[in-house]
Coordinates of C-alpha atoms (C1' of nucleotides) in Angstrom, one line a residue:
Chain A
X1 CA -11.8 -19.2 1.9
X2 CA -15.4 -19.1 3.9
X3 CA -17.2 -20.0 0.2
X4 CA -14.2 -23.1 0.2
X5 CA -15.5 -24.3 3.7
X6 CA -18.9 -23.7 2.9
X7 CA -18.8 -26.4 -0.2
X8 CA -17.3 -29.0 2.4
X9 CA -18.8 -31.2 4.2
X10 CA -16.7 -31.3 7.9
X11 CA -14.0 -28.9 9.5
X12 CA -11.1 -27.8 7.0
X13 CA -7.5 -28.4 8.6
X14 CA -4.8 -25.2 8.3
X15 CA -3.1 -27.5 6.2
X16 CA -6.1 -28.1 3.6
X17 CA -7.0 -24.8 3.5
X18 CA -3.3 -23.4 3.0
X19 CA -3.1 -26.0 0.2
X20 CA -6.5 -24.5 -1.6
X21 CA -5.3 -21.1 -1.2
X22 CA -0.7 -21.6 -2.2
X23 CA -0.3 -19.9 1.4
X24 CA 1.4 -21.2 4.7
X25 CA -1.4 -22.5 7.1
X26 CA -0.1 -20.5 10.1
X27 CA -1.1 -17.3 8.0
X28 CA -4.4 -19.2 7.7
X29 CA -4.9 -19.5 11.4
X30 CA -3.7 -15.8 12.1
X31 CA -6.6 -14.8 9.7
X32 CA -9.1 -17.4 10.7
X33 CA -8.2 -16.4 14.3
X34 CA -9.5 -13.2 13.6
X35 CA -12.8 -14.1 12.1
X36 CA -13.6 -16.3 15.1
X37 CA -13.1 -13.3 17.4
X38 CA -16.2 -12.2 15.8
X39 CA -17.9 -15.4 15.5
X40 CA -17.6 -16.0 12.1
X41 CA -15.7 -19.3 12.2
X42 CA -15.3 -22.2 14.7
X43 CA -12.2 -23.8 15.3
X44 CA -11.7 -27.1 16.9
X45 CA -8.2 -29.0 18.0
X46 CA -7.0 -32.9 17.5
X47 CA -8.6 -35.3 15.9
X48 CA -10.9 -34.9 13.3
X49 CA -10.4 -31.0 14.1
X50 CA -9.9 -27.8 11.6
X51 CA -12.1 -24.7 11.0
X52 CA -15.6 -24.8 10.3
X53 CA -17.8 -21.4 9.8
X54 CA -20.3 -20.3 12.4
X55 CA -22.9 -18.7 10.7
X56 CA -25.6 -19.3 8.1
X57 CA -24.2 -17.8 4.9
X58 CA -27.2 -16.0 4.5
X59 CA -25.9 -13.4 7.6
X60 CA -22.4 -13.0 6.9
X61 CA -21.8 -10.1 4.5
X62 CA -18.3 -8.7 2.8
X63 CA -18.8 -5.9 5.7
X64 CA -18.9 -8.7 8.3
X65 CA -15.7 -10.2 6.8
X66 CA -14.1 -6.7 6.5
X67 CA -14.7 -5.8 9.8
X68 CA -13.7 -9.1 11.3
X69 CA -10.3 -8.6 9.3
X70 CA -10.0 -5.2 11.4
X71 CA -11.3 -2.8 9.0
X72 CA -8.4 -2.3 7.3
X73 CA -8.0 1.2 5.0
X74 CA -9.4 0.9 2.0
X75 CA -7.9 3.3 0.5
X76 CA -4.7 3.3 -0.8
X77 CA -4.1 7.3 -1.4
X78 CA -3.9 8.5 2.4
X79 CA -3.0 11.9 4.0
X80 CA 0.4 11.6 5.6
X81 CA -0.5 13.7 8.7
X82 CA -3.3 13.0 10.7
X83 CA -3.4 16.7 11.9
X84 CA -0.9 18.9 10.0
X85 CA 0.6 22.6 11.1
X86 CA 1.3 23.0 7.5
X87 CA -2.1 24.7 6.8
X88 CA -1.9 24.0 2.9
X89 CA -1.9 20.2 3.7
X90 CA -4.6 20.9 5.9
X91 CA -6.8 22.2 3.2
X92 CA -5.8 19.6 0.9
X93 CA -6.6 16.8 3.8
X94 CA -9.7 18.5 4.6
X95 CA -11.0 18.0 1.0
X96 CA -9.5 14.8 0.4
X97 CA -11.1 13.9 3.2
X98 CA -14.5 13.8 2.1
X99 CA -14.1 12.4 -0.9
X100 CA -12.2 9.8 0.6
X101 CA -15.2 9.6 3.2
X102 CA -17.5 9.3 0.5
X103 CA -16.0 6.6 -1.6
X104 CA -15.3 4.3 1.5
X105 CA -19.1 5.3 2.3
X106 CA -19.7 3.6 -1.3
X107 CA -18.1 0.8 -1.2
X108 CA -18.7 -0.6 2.4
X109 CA -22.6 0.1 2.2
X110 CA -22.3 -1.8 -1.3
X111 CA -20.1 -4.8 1.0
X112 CA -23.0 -4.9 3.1
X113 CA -25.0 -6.1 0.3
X114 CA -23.0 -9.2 -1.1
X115 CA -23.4 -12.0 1.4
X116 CA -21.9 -15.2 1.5
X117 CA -24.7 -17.0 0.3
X118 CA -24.9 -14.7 -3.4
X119 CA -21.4 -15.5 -3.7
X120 CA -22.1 -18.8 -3.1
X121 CA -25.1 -18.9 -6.0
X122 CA -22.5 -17.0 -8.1
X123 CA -20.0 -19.7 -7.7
X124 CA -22.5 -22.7 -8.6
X125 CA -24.2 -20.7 -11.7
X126 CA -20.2 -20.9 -12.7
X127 CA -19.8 -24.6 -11.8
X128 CA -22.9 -25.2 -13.8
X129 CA -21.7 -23.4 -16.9
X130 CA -18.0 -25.2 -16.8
X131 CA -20.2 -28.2 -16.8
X132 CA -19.0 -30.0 -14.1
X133 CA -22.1 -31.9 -12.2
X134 CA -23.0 -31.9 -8.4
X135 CA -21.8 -35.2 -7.4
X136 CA -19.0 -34.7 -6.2
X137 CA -18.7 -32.3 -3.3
X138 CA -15.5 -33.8 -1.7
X139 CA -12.4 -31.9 -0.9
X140 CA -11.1 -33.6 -4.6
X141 CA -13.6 -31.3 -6.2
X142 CA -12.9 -28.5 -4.1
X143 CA -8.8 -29.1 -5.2
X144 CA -10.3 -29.7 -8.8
X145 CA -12.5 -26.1 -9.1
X146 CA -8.9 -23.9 -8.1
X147 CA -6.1 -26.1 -10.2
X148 CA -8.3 -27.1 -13.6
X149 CA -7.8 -23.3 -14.7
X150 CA -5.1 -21.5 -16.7
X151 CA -3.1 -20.7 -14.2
Chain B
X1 CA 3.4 20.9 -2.9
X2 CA 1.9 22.9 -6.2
X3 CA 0.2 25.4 -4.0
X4 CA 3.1 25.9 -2.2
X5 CA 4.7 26.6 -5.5
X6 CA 1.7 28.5 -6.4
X7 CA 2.0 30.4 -2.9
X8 CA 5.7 31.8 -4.3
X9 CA 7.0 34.3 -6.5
X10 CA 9.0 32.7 -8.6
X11 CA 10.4 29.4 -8.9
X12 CA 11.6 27.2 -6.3
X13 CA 14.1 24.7 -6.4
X14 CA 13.9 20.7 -5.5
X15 CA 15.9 21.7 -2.2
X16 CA 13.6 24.3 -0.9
X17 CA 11.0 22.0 -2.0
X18 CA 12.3 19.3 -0.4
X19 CA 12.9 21.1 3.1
X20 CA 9.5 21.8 2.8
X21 CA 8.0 18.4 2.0
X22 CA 10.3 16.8 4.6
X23 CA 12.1 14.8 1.9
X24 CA 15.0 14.6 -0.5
X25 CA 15.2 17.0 -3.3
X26 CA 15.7 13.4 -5.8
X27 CA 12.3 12.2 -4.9
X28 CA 11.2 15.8 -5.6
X29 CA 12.7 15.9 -8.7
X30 CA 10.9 12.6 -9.6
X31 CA 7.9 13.5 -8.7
X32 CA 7.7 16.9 -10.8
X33 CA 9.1 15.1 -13.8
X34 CA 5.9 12.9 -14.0
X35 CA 3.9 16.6 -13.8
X36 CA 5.8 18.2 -16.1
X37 CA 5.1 15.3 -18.5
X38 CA 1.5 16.4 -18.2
X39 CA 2.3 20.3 -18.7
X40 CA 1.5 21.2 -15.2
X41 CA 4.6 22.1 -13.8
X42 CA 7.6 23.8 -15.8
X43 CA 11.6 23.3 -14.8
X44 CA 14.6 25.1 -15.8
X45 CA 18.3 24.5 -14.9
X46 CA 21.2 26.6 -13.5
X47 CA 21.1 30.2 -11.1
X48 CA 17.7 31.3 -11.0
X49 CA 16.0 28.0 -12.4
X50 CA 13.5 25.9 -10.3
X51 CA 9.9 24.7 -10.7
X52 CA 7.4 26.6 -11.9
X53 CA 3.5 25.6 -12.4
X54 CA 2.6 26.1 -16.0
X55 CA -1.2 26.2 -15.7
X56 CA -3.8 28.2 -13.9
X57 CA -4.7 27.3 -10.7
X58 CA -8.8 27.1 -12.1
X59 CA -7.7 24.5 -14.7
X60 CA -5.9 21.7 -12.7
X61 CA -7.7 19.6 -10.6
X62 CA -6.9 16.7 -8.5
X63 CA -8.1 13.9 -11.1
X64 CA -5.5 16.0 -13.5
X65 CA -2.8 15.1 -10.6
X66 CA -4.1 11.8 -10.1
X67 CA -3.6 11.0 -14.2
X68 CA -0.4 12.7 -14.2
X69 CA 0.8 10.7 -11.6
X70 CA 0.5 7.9 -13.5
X71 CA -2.9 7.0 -12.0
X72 CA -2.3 4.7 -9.5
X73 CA -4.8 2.2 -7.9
X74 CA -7.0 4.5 -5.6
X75 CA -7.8 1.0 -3.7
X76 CA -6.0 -0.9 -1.4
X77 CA -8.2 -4.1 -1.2
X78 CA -7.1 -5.9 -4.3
X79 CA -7.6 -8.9 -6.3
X80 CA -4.5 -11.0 -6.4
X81 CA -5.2 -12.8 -9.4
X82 CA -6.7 -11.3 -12.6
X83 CA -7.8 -14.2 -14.8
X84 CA -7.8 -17.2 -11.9
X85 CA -9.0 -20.4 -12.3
X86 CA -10.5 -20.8 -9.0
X87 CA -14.3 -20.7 -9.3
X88 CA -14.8 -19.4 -6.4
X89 CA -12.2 -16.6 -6.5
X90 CA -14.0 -15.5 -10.3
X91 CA -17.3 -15.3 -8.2
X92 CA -15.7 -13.2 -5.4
X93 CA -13.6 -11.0 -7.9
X94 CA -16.6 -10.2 -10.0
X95 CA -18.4 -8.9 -7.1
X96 CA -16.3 -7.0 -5.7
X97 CA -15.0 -5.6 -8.6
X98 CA -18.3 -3.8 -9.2
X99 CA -18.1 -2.2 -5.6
X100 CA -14.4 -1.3 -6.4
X101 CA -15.1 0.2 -9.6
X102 CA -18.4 2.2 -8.5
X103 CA -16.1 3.6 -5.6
X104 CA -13.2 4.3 -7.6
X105 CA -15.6 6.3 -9.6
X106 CA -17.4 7.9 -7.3
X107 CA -13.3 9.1 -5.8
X108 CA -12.3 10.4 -9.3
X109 CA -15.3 12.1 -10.4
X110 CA -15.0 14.1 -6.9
X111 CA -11.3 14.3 -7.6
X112 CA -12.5 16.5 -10.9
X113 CA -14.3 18.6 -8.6
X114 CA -11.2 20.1 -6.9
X115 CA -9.2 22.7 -8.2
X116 CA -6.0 23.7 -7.2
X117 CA -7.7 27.4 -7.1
X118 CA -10.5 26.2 -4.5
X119 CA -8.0 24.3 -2.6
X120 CA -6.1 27.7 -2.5
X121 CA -9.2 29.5 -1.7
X122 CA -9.9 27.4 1.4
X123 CA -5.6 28.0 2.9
X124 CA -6.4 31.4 2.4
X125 CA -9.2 31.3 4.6
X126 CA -7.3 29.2 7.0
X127 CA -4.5 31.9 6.9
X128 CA -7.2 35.1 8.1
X129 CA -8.1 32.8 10.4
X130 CA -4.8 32.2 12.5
X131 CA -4.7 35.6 12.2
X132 CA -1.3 36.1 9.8
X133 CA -1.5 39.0 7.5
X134 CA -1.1 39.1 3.8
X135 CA 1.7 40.8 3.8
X136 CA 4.6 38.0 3.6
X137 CA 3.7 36.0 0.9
X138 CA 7.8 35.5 0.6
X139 CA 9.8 31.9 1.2
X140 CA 10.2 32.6 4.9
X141 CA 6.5 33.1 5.2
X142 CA 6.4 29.4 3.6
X143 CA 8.4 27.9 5.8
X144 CA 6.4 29.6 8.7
X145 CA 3.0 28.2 7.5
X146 CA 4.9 24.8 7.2
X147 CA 6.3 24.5 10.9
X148 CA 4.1 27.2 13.3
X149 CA 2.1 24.0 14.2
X150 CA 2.3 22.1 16.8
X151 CA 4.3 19.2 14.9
Chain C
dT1 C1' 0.6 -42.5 25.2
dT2 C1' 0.8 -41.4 20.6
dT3 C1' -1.0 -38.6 16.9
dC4 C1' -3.1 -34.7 15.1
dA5 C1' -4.5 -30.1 14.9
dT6 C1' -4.9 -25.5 16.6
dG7 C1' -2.5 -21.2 19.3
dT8 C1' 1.3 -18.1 19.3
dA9 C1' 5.6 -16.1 19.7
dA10 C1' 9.8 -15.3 17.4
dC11 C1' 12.2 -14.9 13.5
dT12 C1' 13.3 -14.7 8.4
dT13 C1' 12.2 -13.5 3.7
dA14 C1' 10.4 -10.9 0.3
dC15 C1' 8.7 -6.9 -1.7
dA16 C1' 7.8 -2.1 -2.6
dT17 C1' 8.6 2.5 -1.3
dT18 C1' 11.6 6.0 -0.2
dA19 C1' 16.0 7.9 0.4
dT20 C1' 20.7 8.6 -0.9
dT21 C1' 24.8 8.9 -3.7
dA22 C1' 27.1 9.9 -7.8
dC23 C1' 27.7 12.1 -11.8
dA24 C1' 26.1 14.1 -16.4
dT25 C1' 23.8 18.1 -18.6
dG26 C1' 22.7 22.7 -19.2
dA27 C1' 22.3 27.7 -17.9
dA28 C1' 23.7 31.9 -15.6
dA29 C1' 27.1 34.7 -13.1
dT30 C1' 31.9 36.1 -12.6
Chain D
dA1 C1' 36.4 30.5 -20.1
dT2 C1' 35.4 28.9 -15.8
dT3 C1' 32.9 28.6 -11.8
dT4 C1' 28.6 28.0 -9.6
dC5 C1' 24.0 26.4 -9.4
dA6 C1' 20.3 23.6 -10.5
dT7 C1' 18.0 19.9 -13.0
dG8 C1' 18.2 14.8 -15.1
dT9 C1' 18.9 10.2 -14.2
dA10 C1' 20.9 5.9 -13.1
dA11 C1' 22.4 3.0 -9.5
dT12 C1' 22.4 1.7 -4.9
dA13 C1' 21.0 1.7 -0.1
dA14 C1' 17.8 2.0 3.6
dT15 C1' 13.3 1.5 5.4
dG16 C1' 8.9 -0.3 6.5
dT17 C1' 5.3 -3.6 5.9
dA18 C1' 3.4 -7.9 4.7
dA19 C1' 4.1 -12.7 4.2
dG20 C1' 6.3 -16.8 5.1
dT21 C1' 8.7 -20.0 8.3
dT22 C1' 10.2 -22.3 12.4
dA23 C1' 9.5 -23.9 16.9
dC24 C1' 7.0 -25.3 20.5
dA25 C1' 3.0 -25.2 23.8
dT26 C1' -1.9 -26.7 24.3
dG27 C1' -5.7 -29.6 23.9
dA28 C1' -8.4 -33.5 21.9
dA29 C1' -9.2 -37.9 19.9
dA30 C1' -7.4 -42.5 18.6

DNA sequence: TTTCATGTAACTTACATTATTACATGAAAT
DNA sequence: ATTTCATGTAATAATGTAAGTTACATGAAA
């Protein structure tokens, strides 16, 4: 949703963006709100108003997004207890544990790496290759890039 | 729940099992179909029967488990779509699929790591240390190790 | 003053997991 | 043989979480 409002030229509206992503625009503000809390996003009311992001996509990471969103779990395989009498599910936590701890180690030290921006090169080295030219940078195109697949 | 069964002599049946786990013997009974599938668990019907492991402690591991459990997605971040047309969801899904598969990989190969033997190793250790002798290794002592905490 | 858009609370729907019920199958005890 | 016990499995119900929806207040621009 940040790469969508980083293609457009002006704020996005709840509505647009709910549109571009076949979701209800109140569940675009609930998550929007939460990236503005951390300065990710901008938001303004009325006329002419709608979301528009904060930062140069060079400084905004997957990390930054993740933790914006709350840092949900990343895992989907979690201990029940959070400290157990049973002491067999202790020993099973304890080493689950650090596996656990090392995989989410992993894969949020390799979030920090992708930034907006190499998404955002990603994303044109696509456009480029689907052969569609840089004229047009409207929100038609933007509509354009998410309906003119398969799906 | 296998080192509990691996705790007992003999074999114990989806109710104890259940009491044990804090659920219903049905979703026991589930469960241990999907194991025996795999040949890590054995059942038999009528007086006496139960679960039974059917493998030594030193050959099953956790990423034995995880496959016999019809290796469920280890991550809870997910793509929604898998072959979108979106441009811009391709360029996010690709890049974060690489961080989800390294992680995943990373989780597994750790999962092969951990036996059910070195998980029994460490309760044992945590059983000398709350100071419980050897002596009852018997159902009640089960339900002891299960409910002596302070849940 | 009207229109537009966000800000939020409250509520509803939808979905997946888990739990429960019911009954069939098979094995051992009497 | 018949009763008892335990698994095997389908069908249904309950539960919890996420997503969607409605409604209305707030603020800004036309």
């Amino acid at each position: 949703m940040l790469l969508h409002m980083a293609e457009f030229d002006g704020p996005l509206t709840s509505d647009a963006l709910a549109g571009m992503m076949q979701t209800n625009p109140v569940v675009i503000r609930r998550i929007l709100a939460g990236l503005r809390k951390e300065g990710l996003v901008h938001s303004e009311k009325g006329h002419g108003g709608g979301w528009r992001l904060a930062k140069d996509l060079e400084s905004v990471t997957l990390y930054d997004i993740h933790l914006a969103l709350g840092a949900p779990g990343v895992l989907a395989l979690g201990h029940r207890t959070e400290a157990p009498g049973c002491l067999v599910e202790q020993a099973v936590n304890s080493a689950m544990g650090e596996a656990f701890d090392a995989a989410e180690a992993l894969l949020l030290s390799q979030f920090q790496q992708i930034t907006l921006a190499s998404l955002s090169r990603d994303f044109h080295q696509r456009l480029d290759q689907r052969g569609i030219t840089q004229q047009a940078l409207s929100e038609a195109a933007h509509m354009r890039n998410c309906s003119d697949g398969d799906d």
